[in-house]
Amino acid sequence: MRELKYAILGLLNQKSMSGYELSAEFESALNEFWSANHSQIYPELKKLTQEGMITYEVAISGHVLQKKIYTITDAGREDFLKWLSRDQPMSSTPKDVFRLRVFFSGELTPEHRRKMFESHLTQHRSRLNYLRQQMQKFNGTPGSASPEMGDYLVLTGAIMREEMTCEWLQKCIELAGG
Amino acid sequence: MRELKYAILGLLNQKSMSGYELSAEFESALNEFWSANHSQIYPELKKLTQEGMITYEVAISGHVLQKKIYTITDAGREDFLKWLSRDQPMSSTPKDVFRLRVFFSGELTPEHRRKMFESHLTQHRSRLNYLRQQMQKFNGTPGSASPEMGDYLVLTGAIMREEMTCEWLQKCIELAGG
DNA sequence: ATTTGCATGTAATCTGTTACATGATTCA
DNA sequence: TGAATCATGTAACAGATTACATGCAAAT
């Protein structure tokens, strides 16, 4: 499906940047729904260059250190837009180790089970807090045609997901908490 | 992390069964949080047998057709329980292609964007409906120590997740629907 | 001087999907 | 007798993680 390809093309469509900066984008902007290590990004950039989807210019940081600034080509933009426009059916439910553990949690003692739920609840509450802080970067709701809209919608989605997860974990504690 | 290993051991800890039946369990009971094709399951069963985590007996279906009924060993049960008891930190957010598309959806026309949200909303509503029907297999809430509890908790979680997703998609339509 | 961050790559390994390959059983 | 389901496996490929490997730049 080449999803990494389109994540990279989408980012380069917003702004030309280096592999290192792309890597940072994956850890910030895309963090709530995608991830990629630099060891995956660099080979993909090489491949995309060979395929004519992107080009690069070498820039110098300081005196010697070279970095490659990648720019999307017309062919790349076309391919990206084609991918974005395709309607894809809902993808199958992602793997979730915690839910797998919960499914089998009848094998644990009630106290142990409770601790497991509480530990996760604490972690998700903290994540929710962080995401709510992130929301402050928007001055109210962006306009429907604003370039910030995509970003706003996925942050909203991430917050709703964490809220739901916290509610679920509370229910788990009530029902099976021991 | 050998997660497939523990999913299989967990299922065999509940009940001895064949690779084919295990495969069916992944598609029914574990469907909301795990998946595995038979091409992944059979080699893993072979490996687990070599490692002494499980054993099998050959049974006959009809006149000739052989099937292997796998049973968890004491070593397997011990390893499974050890895995289940470990406290694992919250895992990083799973990849989600739809959210990736939403993030970049500013590049689409408002009408196209709206159609994308509506198509997914329809699919998630239908999934929600199906999950609510599944809930009917329980006669009320299982007792806190009931063997059904794990199953009940993950189904509850799946329903809550779909409800949240539907709410989010509705919000997306309101905010960016065109 | 030392640590943190900038910057780019490859190799080995693990996990997962799709395709290939075969054959028996059951039900209509 | 044909289709759906039962039943088990391997091969090729794609995607992703961890480790290996190197070196400059900036700030303390």
Short mmCIF file of C-alpha atoms (C1' of nucleotides) in Angstrom, two decimals:
data_model
loop_
_atom_site.label_atom_id
_atom_site.label_comp_id
_atom_site.label_asym_id
_atom_site.label_seq_id
_atom_site.Cartn_x
_atom_site.Cartn_y
_atom_site.Cartn_z
CA MET A 1 0.00 0.00 0.00
CA ARG A 2 3.05 2.26 0.34
CA GLU A 3 1.51 4.29 3.14
CA LEU A 4 4.83 5.66 4.33
CA LYS A 5 5.34 6.98 0.82
CA TYR A 6 2.15 9.02 0.99
CA ALA A 7 2.79 10.25 4.51
CA ILE A 8 6.14 11.61 3.29
CA LEU A 9 4.69 13.06 0.09
CA GLY A 10 1.91 14.72 2.09
CA LEU A 11 4.43 16.37 4.41
CA LEU A 12 6.67 17.47 1.54
CA ASN A 13 3.59 18.83 -0.20
CA GLN A 14 3.18 21.17 2.77
CA LYS A 15 6.82 22.22 2.91
CA SER A 16 10.25 21.19 1.59
CA MET A 17 12.46 19.67 4.25
CA SER A 18 15.27 17.28 5.13
CA GLY A 19 14.98 13.67 6.25
CA TYR A 20 15.82 14.73 9.75
CA GLU A 21 13.02 17.30 9.81
CA LEU A 22 10.61 14.76 8.32
CA SER A 23 11.55 12.43 11.12
CA ALA A 24 10.70 15.15 13.63
CA GLU A 25 7.32 15.71 11.94
CA PHE A 26 6.47 12.05 12.39
CA GLU A 27 7.19 12.45 16.08
CA SER A 28 5.14 15.61 16.49
CA ALA A 29 2.39 16.31 13.93
CA LEU A 30 1.73 12.70 12.88
CA ASN A 31 2.38 11.17 16.27
CA GLU A 32 -1.27 10.42 17.02
CA PHE A 33 -1.78 8.18 13.99
CA TRP A 34 1.54 7.32 12.35
CA SER A 35 5.15 6.56 13.19
CA ALA A 36 8.37 5.94 11.29
CA ASN A 37 11.98 5.66 12.35
CA HIS A 38 14.75 7.39 10.46
CA SER A 39 15.96 3.95 9.39
CA GLN A 40 12.73 3.61 7.43
CA ILE A 41 12.55 7.21 6.22
CA TYR A 42 15.99 7.52 4.62
CA PRO A 43 15.67 4.46 2.37
CA GLU A 44 12.15 5.57 1.37
CA LEU A 45 13.45 9.04 0.43
CA LYS A 46 16.09 7.38 -1.73
CA LYS A 47 13.45 5.28 -3.43
CA LEU A 48 11.08 8.21 -3.98
CA THR A 49 13.93 10.19 -5.53
CA GLN A 50 14.64 7.32 -7.93
CA GLU A 51 10.95 7.16 -8.79
CA GLY A 52 10.86 10.88 -9.59
CA MET A 53 8.35 11.72 -6.85
CA ILE A 54 10.76 14.05 -5.07
CA THR A 55 14.06 15.85 -5.70
CA TYR A 56 16.64 17.27 -3.34
CA GLU A 57 19.17 20.03 -3.03
CA VAL A 58 22.15 19.83 -0.74
CA ALA A 59 22.37 22.53 1.90
CA ILE A 60 25.15 23.21 4.40
CA SER A 61 24.62 23.51 8.16
CA GLY A 62 27.56 25.30 9.75
CA HIS A 63 30.78 24.77 7.75
CA VAL A 64 30.75 21.21 6.47
CA LEU A 65 27.67 19.26 7.52
CA GLN A 66 25.51 18.47 4.52
CA LYS A 67 21.79 18.00 4.57
CA LYS A 68 19.44 17.14 1.74
CA ILE A 69 16.38 19.34 1.38
CA TYR A 70 13.69 17.35 -0.36
CA THR A 71 10.99 18.92 -2.56
CA ILE A 72 7.95 17.19 -4.03
CA THR A 73 7.77 17.08 -7.85
CA ASP A 74 4.65 17.55 -10.01
CA ALA A 75 4.53 13.79 -10.52
CA GLY A 76 4.76 13.33 -6.75
CA ARG A 77 1.98 15.79 -6.05
CA GLU A 78 -0.23 14.15 -8.66
CA ASP A 79 0.36 10.72 -7.17
CA PHE A 80 -0.29 12.00 -3.66
CA LEU A 81 -3.57 13.66 -4.66
CA LYS A 82 -4.67 10.51 -6.45
CA TRP A 83 -4.03 8.50 -3.29
CA LEU A 84 -5.85 11.04 -1.13
CA SER A 85 -8.88 11.00 -3.44
CA ARG A 86 -9.26 7.23 -3.62
CA ASP A 87 -12.01 6.04 -1.38
CA GLN A 88 -10.67 3.36 0.86
CA PRO A 89 -12.94 1.13 2.91
CA MET A 90 -12.62 1.23 6.68
CA SER A 91 -9.49 -0.69 7.64
CA SER A 92 -9.63 -3.68 9.93
CA THR A 93 -9.31 -3.07 13.65
CA PRO A 94 -5.70 -2.53 14.65
CA LYS A 95 -3.86 -4.88 16.96
CA ASP A 96 -4.01 -3.85 20.59
CA VAL A 97 -1.91 -5.79 23.12
CA PHE A 98 -3.61 -4.23 26.11
CA ARG A 99 -7.03 -5.42 24.97
CA LEU A 100 -5.53 -8.85 24.35
CA ARG A 101 -4.40 -8.88 27.98
CA VAL A 102 -7.80 -7.70 29.16
CA PHE A 103 -9.43 -10.52 27.21
CA PHE A 104 -7.33 -13.03 29.15
CA SER A 105 -7.39 -11.11 32.44
CA GLY A 106 -9.66 -13.66 34.11
CA GLU A 107 -6.46 -15.61 34.80
CA LEU A 108 -5.14 -12.84 37.05
CA THR A 109 -6.05 -12.20 40.67
CA PRO A 110 -8.63 -9.41 41.15
CA GLU A 111 -6.00 -7.19 42.80
CA HIS A 112 -3.55 -7.71 39.98
CA ARG A 113 -6.24 -6.97 37.40
CA ARG A 114 -7.18 -3.79 39.22
CA LYS A 115 -3.58 -2.62 39.27
CA MET A 116 -3.27 -3.25 35.54
CA PHE A 117 -6.34 -1.11 34.82
CA GLU A 118 -5.28 1.65 37.18
CA SER A 119 -1.79 1.85 35.78
CA HIS A 120 -3.18 2.31 32.28
CA LEU A 121 -5.79 4.78 33.44
CA THR A 122 -3.05 6.94 34.93
CA GLN A 123 -1.06 6.84 31.69
CA HIS A 124 -4.05 7.66 29.49
CA ARG A 125 -5.15 10.51 31.76
CA SER A 126 -1.71 12.01 31.48
CA ARG A 127 -1.79 11.66 27.70
CA LEU A 128 -5.24 13.30 27.63
CA ASN A 129 -3.88 16.19 29.64
CA TYR A 130 -1.03 16.65 27.21
CA LEU A 131 -3.36 16.58 24.20
CA ARG A 132 -5.69 19.15 25.76
CA GLN A 133 -2.70 21.44 26.21
CA GLN A 134 -1.84 20.95 22.56
CA MET A 135 -5.33 22.15 21.66
CA GLN A 136 -4.40 25.60 22.96
CA LYS A 137 -2.25 26.22 19.89
CA PHE A 138 -5.47 26.88 17.97
CA ASN A 139 -7.21 30.20 18.48
CA GLY A 140 -10.71 28.78 18.62
CA THR A 141 -12.07 26.56 15.85
CA PRO A 142 -10.29 26.98 12.49
CA GLY A 143 -12.49 27.98 9.54
CA SER A 144 -13.84 25.18 7.37
CA ALA A 145 -11.38 25.94 4.56
CA SER A 146 -8.43 26.74 6.83
CA PRO A 147 -5.17 24.86 6.24
CA GLU A 148 -5.15 24.06 9.96
CA MET A 149 -8.39 22.10 9.73
CA GLY A 150 -6.83 18.65 9.15
CA ASP A 151 -4.56 19.14 12.13
CA TYR A 152 -7.48 20.33 14.27
CA LEU A 153 -9.67 17.37 13.34
CA VAL A 154 -7.05 14.76 14.16
CA LEU A 155 -6.24 16.41 17.49
CA THR A 156 -9.94 16.47 18.32
CA GLY A 157 -10.08 12.79 17.38
CA ALA A 158 -7.08 11.97 19.55
CA ILE A 159 -8.64 13.71 22.55
CA MET A 160 -11.94 11.91 22.05
CA ARG A 161 -10.09 8.61 21.81
CA GLU A 162 -8.26 9.21 25.08
CA GLU A 163 -11.46 10.33 26.82
CA MET A 164 -13.20 7.16 25.65
CA THR A 165 -10.27 5.02 26.77
CA CYS A 166 -10.33 6.58 30.25
CA GLU A 167 -14.07 5.97 30.54
CA TRP A 168 -13.63 2.39 29.44
CA LEU A 169 -10.85 1.76 31.95
CA GLN A 170 -12.99 3.24 34.74
CA LYS A 171 -15.78 0.88 33.76
CA CYS A 172 -13.31 -2.02 33.79
CA ILE A 173 -12.28 -1.13 37.33
CA GLU A 174 -15.92 -0.92 38.46
CA LEU A 175 -16.87 -4.23 36.87
CA ALA A 176 -13.81 -6.36 37.48
CA GLY A 177 -11.76 -4.34 39.89
CA GLY A 178 -11.97 -6.76 42.79
CA MET B 1 7.68 -9.41 21.72
CA ARG B 2 6.14 -12.68 20.46
CA GLU B 3 2.60 -11.43 20.87
CA LEU B 4 1.12 -14.01 18.51
CA LYS B 5 2.71 -16.64 20.73
CA TYR B 6 0.81 -15.39 23.77
CA ALA B 7 -2.45 -14.97 21.91
CA ILE B 8 -2.21 -18.63 20.89
CA LEU B 9 -1.15 -19.81 24.36
CA GLY B 10 -4.00 -17.83 25.90
CA LEU B 11 -6.54 -19.49 23.63
CA LEU B 12 -5.08 -22.97 24.18
CA ASN B 13 -5.14 -22.28 27.90
CA GLN B 14 -8.91 -21.94 27.59
CA LYS B 15 -9.39 -25.03 25.45
CA SER B 16 -7.38 -27.51 23.35
CA MET B 17 -7.96 -27.09 19.63
CA SER B 18 -6.59 -27.41 16.11
CA GLY B 19 -4.83 -24.75 14.04
CA TYR B 20 -7.95 -24.37 11.98
CA GLU B 21 -10.09 -23.73 15.05
CA LEU B 22 -7.51 -21.30 16.42
CA SER B 23 -7.72 -19.46 13.13
CA ALA B 24 -11.50 -19.22 13.56
CA GLU B 25 -11.06 -17.86 17.10
CA PHE B 26 -8.85 -15.07 15.78
CA GLU B 27 -11.64 -14.14 13.40
CA SER B 28 -14.37 -14.22 16.02
CA ALA B 29 -13.35 -13.79 19.67
CA LEU B 30 -10.14 -11.82 19.09
CA ASN B 31 -11.35 -9.93 16.04
CA GLU B 32 -11.71 -6.59 17.81
CA PHE B 33 -8.07 -6.37 18.85
CA TRP B 34 -5.99 -9.03 17.09
CA SER B 35 -5.68 -10.82 13.77
CA ALA B 36 -3.59 -13.62 12.30
CA ASN B 37 -3.76 -15.57 9.06
CA HIS B 38 -3.38 -19.33 8.99
CA SER B 39 -0.06 -18.78 7.19
CA GLN B 40 1.21 -17.17 10.36
CA ILE B 41 -0.52 -19.52 12.80
CA TYR B 42 0.74 -22.88 11.46
CA PRO B 43 4.44 -21.97 11.56
CA GLU B 44 4.01 -20.51 15.04
CA LEU B 45 2.34 -23.73 16.25
CA LYS B 46 5.29 -25.67 14.88
CA LYS B 47 7.70 -23.39 16.70
CA LEU B 48 5.77 -23.54 19.98
CA THR B 49 5.76 -27.33 19.77
CA GLN B 50 9.54 -27.35 19.31
CA GLU B 51 9.86 -25.00 22.28
CA GLY B 52 7.78 -27.32 24.46
CA MET B 53 5.03 -24.77 25.08
CA ILE B 54 2.38 -26.98 23.48
CA THR B 55 1.88 -30.59 22.36
CA TYR B 56 -0.51 -32.14 19.90
CA GLU B 57 -2.44 -35.31 19.21
CA VAL B 58 -3.57 -36.32 15.77
CA ALA B 59 -7.32 -36.76 15.35
CA ILE B 60 -9.26 -38.00 12.34
CA SER B 61 -12.14 -36.12 10.72
CA GLY B 62 -14.19 -38.52 8.60
CA HIS B 63 -12.07 -41.41 7.28
CA VAL B 64 -8.69 -39.98 6.38
CA LEU B 65 -8.37 -36.27 7.06
CA GLN B 66 -5.96 -35.63 9.87
CA LYS B 67 -6.04 -32.72 12.22
CA LYS B 68 -3.72 -31.81 15.04
CA ILE B 69 -5.32 -30.98 18.36
CA TYR B 70 -2.96 -28.75 20.31
CA THR B 71 -2.79 -28.66 24.12
CA ILE B 72 -0.85 -26.22 26.27
CA THR B 73 1.88 -27.71 28.48
CA ASP B 74 2.74 -26.70 32.05
CA ALA B 75 5.73 -24.80 30.70
CA GLY B 76 3.44 -23.03 28.24
CA ARG B 77 0.94 -22.08 30.90
CA GLU B 78 3.69 -20.79 33.13
CA ASP B 79 5.15 -18.66 30.34
CA PHE B 80 1.71 -17.33 29.41
CA LEU B 81 0.90 -16.36 33.00
CA LYS B 82 4.26 -14.67 33.33
CA TRP B 83 3.54 -12.62 30.20
CA LEU B 84 0.05 -11.74 31.43
CA SER B 85 1.38 -10.59 34.80
CA ARG B 86 4.17 -8.37 33.48
CA ASP B 87 3.16 -4.78 33.62
CA GLN B 88 3.64 -3.27 30.22
CA PRO B 89 3.53 0.46 29.67
CA MET B 90 0.85 1.88 27.38
CA SER B 91 1.88 1.10 23.81
CA SER B 92 2.39 3.84 21.26
CA THR B 93 -0.61 4.95 19.23
CA PRO B 94 -1.35 2.53 16.41
CA LYS B 95 -1.10 3.51 12.77
CA ASP B 96 -4.37 4.72 11.30
CA VAL B 97 -4.53 5.42 7.55
CA PHE B 98 -7.89 7.14 7.77
CA ARG B 99 -6.59 9.69 10.27
CA LEU B 100 -3.56 10.21 8.04
CA ARG B 101 -5.94 11.08 5.21
CA VAL B 102 -7.95 13.38 7.45
CA PHE B 103 -4.76 15.18 8.43
CA PHE B 104 -4.09 15.93 4.75
CA SER B 105 -7.75 16.42 3.81
CA GLY B 106 -7.32 20.17 3.32
CA GLU B 107 -6.10 19.26 -0.18
CA LEU B 108 -9.48 17.84 -1.12
CA THR B 109 -12.56 19.78 -2.24
CA PRO B 110 -15.14 20.30 0.54
CA GLU B 111 -17.60 17.99 -1.23
CA HIS B 112 -15.02 15.24 -1.58
CA ARG B 113 -14.02 15.59 2.03
CA ARG B 114 -17.64 15.37 3.10
CA LYS B 115 -18.15 12.19 1.10
CA MET B 116 -15.07 10.64 2.69
CA PHE B 117 -16.41 11.32 6.20
CA GLU B 118 -19.91 10.13 5.35
CA SER B 119 -18.71 6.91 3.80
CA HIS B 120 -16.75 6.07 6.93
CA LEU B 121 -19.57 7.11 9.22
CA THR B 122 -21.87 4.65 7.44
CA GLN B 123 -19.34 1.85 7.83
CA HIS B 124 -18.70 2.53 11.51
CA ARG B 125 -22.41 2.78 12.29
CA SER B 126 -22.94 -0.59 10.72
CA ARG B 127 -20.06 -2.04 12.75
CA LEU B 128 -21.53 -0.51 15.91
CA ASN B 129 -24.85 -2.14 15.15
CA TYR B 130 -23.20 -5.51 14.73
CA LEU B 131 -21.29 -5.17 18.00
CA ARG B 132 -24.43 -4.22 19.91
CA GLN B 133 -26.07 -7.37 18.62
CA GLN B 134 -23.08 -9.35 19.84
CA MET B 135 -23.68 -7.94 23.30
CA GLN B 136 -26.93 -9.89 23.48
CA LYS B 137 -25.01 -13.13 23.99
CA PHE B 138 -24.47 -12.05 27.59
CA ASN B 139 -27.35 -12.37 30.02
CA GLY B 140 -26.82 -9.07 31.77
CA THR B 141 -23.44 -8.14 33.24
CA PRO B 142 -21.21 -11.13 34.10
CA GLY B 143 -20.12 -11.41 37.72
CA SER B 144 -16.75 -9.92 38.61
CA ALA B 145 -15.08 -13.36 38.83
CA SER B 146 -16.92 -14.87 35.85
CA PRO B 147 -14.82 -16.44 33.08
CA GLU B 148 -16.84 -14.35 30.61
CA MET B 149 -15.61 -11.08 32.13
CA GLY B 150 -12.63 -10.57 29.80
CA ASP B 151 -14.82 -11.13 26.77
CA TYR B 152 -17.44 -8.75 28.14
CA LEU B 153 -14.92 -6.01 28.85
CA VAL B 154 -13.37 -6.08 25.40
CA LEU B 155 -16.78 -6.07 23.71
CA THR B 156 -17.79 -3.09 25.84
CA GLY B 157 -14.54 -1.42 24.81
CA ALA B 158 -15.16 -2.13 21.13
CA ILE B 159 -18.64 -0.62 21.33
CA MET B 160 -17.35 2.47 23.10
CA ARG B 161 -14.65 2.85 20.47
CA GLU B 162 -17.17 2.69 17.63
CA GLU B 163 -19.49 5.15 19.39
CA MET B 164 -16.60 7.57 19.83
CA THR B 165 -15.57 7.16 16.19
CA CYS B 166 -19.11 7.90 14.99
CA GLU B 167 -19.27 11.03 17.17
CA TRP B 168 -15.90 12.18 15.87
CA LEU B 169 -16.93 11.67 12.24
CA GLN B 170 -20.13 13.65 12.83
CA LYS B 171 -18.06 16.46 14.28
CA CYS B 172 -15.76 16.29 11.24
CA ILE B 173 -18.75 16.67 8.94
CA GLU B 174 -20.07 19.63 10.93
CA LEU B 175 -16.71 21.40 11.00
CA ALA B 176 -15.30 20.66 7.57
CA GLY B 177 -18.20 19.20 5.68
CA GLY B 178 -18.49 21.94 3.10
"C1'" DA C 1 36.00 19.23 27.18
"C1'" DT C 2 31.64 17.10 27.26
"C1'" DT C 3 26.94 16.54 26.32
"C1'" DT C 4 22.98 17.20 23.53
"C1'" DG C 5 21.22 17.74 19.22
"C1'" DC C 6 21.80 17.76 14.09
"C1'" DA C 7 22.39 14.76 10.19
"C1'" DT C 8 22.56 10.43 7.30
"C1'" DG C 9 23.01 6.05 6.27
"C1'" DT C 10 23.07 0.32 6.38
"C1'" DA C 11 22.34 -4.51 8.35
"C1'" DA C 12 19.99 -7.90 10.74
"C1'" DT C 13 15.92 -9.39 12.39
"C1'" DC C 14 11.13 -9.81 13.21
"C1'" DT C 15 6.30 -9.53 11.88
"C1'" DG C 16 2.77 -9.75 8.75
"C1'" DT C 17 0.34 -10.27 4.06
"C1'" DT C 18 -0.55 -12.40 -0.30
"C1'" DA C 19 0.02 -16.00 -3.11
"C1'" DC C 20 0.96 -20.71 -4.06
"C1'" DA C 21 -0.21 -25.58 -3.27
"C1'" DT C 22 -2.84 -29.64 -1.93
"C1'" DG C 23 -6.47 -32.58 -0.62
"C1'" DA C 24 -10.70 -34.40 2.26
"C1'" DT C 25 -15.56 -33.68 3.90
"C1'" DT C 26 -20.19 -32.23 3.88
"C1'" DC C 27 -24.27 -30.52 2.09
"C1'" DA C 28 -27.40 -29.30 -1.61
"C1'" DT D 1 -21.37 -33.41 -9.10
"C1'" DG D 2 -20.29 -29.11 -7.66
"C1'" DA D 3 -19.72 -25.66 -4.06
"C1'" DA D 4 -18.61 -24.46 0.55
"C1'" DT D 5 -16.07 -25.66 4.31
"C1'" DC D 6 -12.57 -28.27 6.77
"C1'" DA D 7 -7.66 -28.85 7.15
"C1'" DT D 8 -2.55 -27.94 6.68
"C1'" DG D 9 1.31 -26.34 4.98
"C1'" DT D 10 5.29 -23.26 2.27
"C1'" DA D 11 7.24 -19.24 -0.44
"C1'" DA D 12 7.78 -14.64 -1.67
"C1'" DC D 13 7.38 -10.24 -0.49
"C1'" DA D 14 6.37 -6.05 2.19
"C1'" DG D 15 6.65 -3.39 6.26
"C1'" DA D 16 8.75 -2.16 10.55
"C1'" DT D 17 12.10 -2.36 14.63
"C1'" DT D 18 16.56 -2.56 16.72
"C1'" DA D 19 21.13 -2.27 16.33
"C1'" DC D 20 25.24 -0.86 14.08
"C1'" DA D 21 28.01 2.97 12.30
"C1'" DT D 22 29.72 7.64 11.55
"C1'" DG D 23 30.61 12.46 12.16
"C1'" DC D 24 29.52 17.71 12.62
"C1'" DA D 25 27.46 21.68 15.39
"C1'" DA D 26 26.07 24.21 19.36
"C1'" DA D 27 25.75 25.19 23.97
"C1'" DT D 28 27.41 24.67 28.71
#
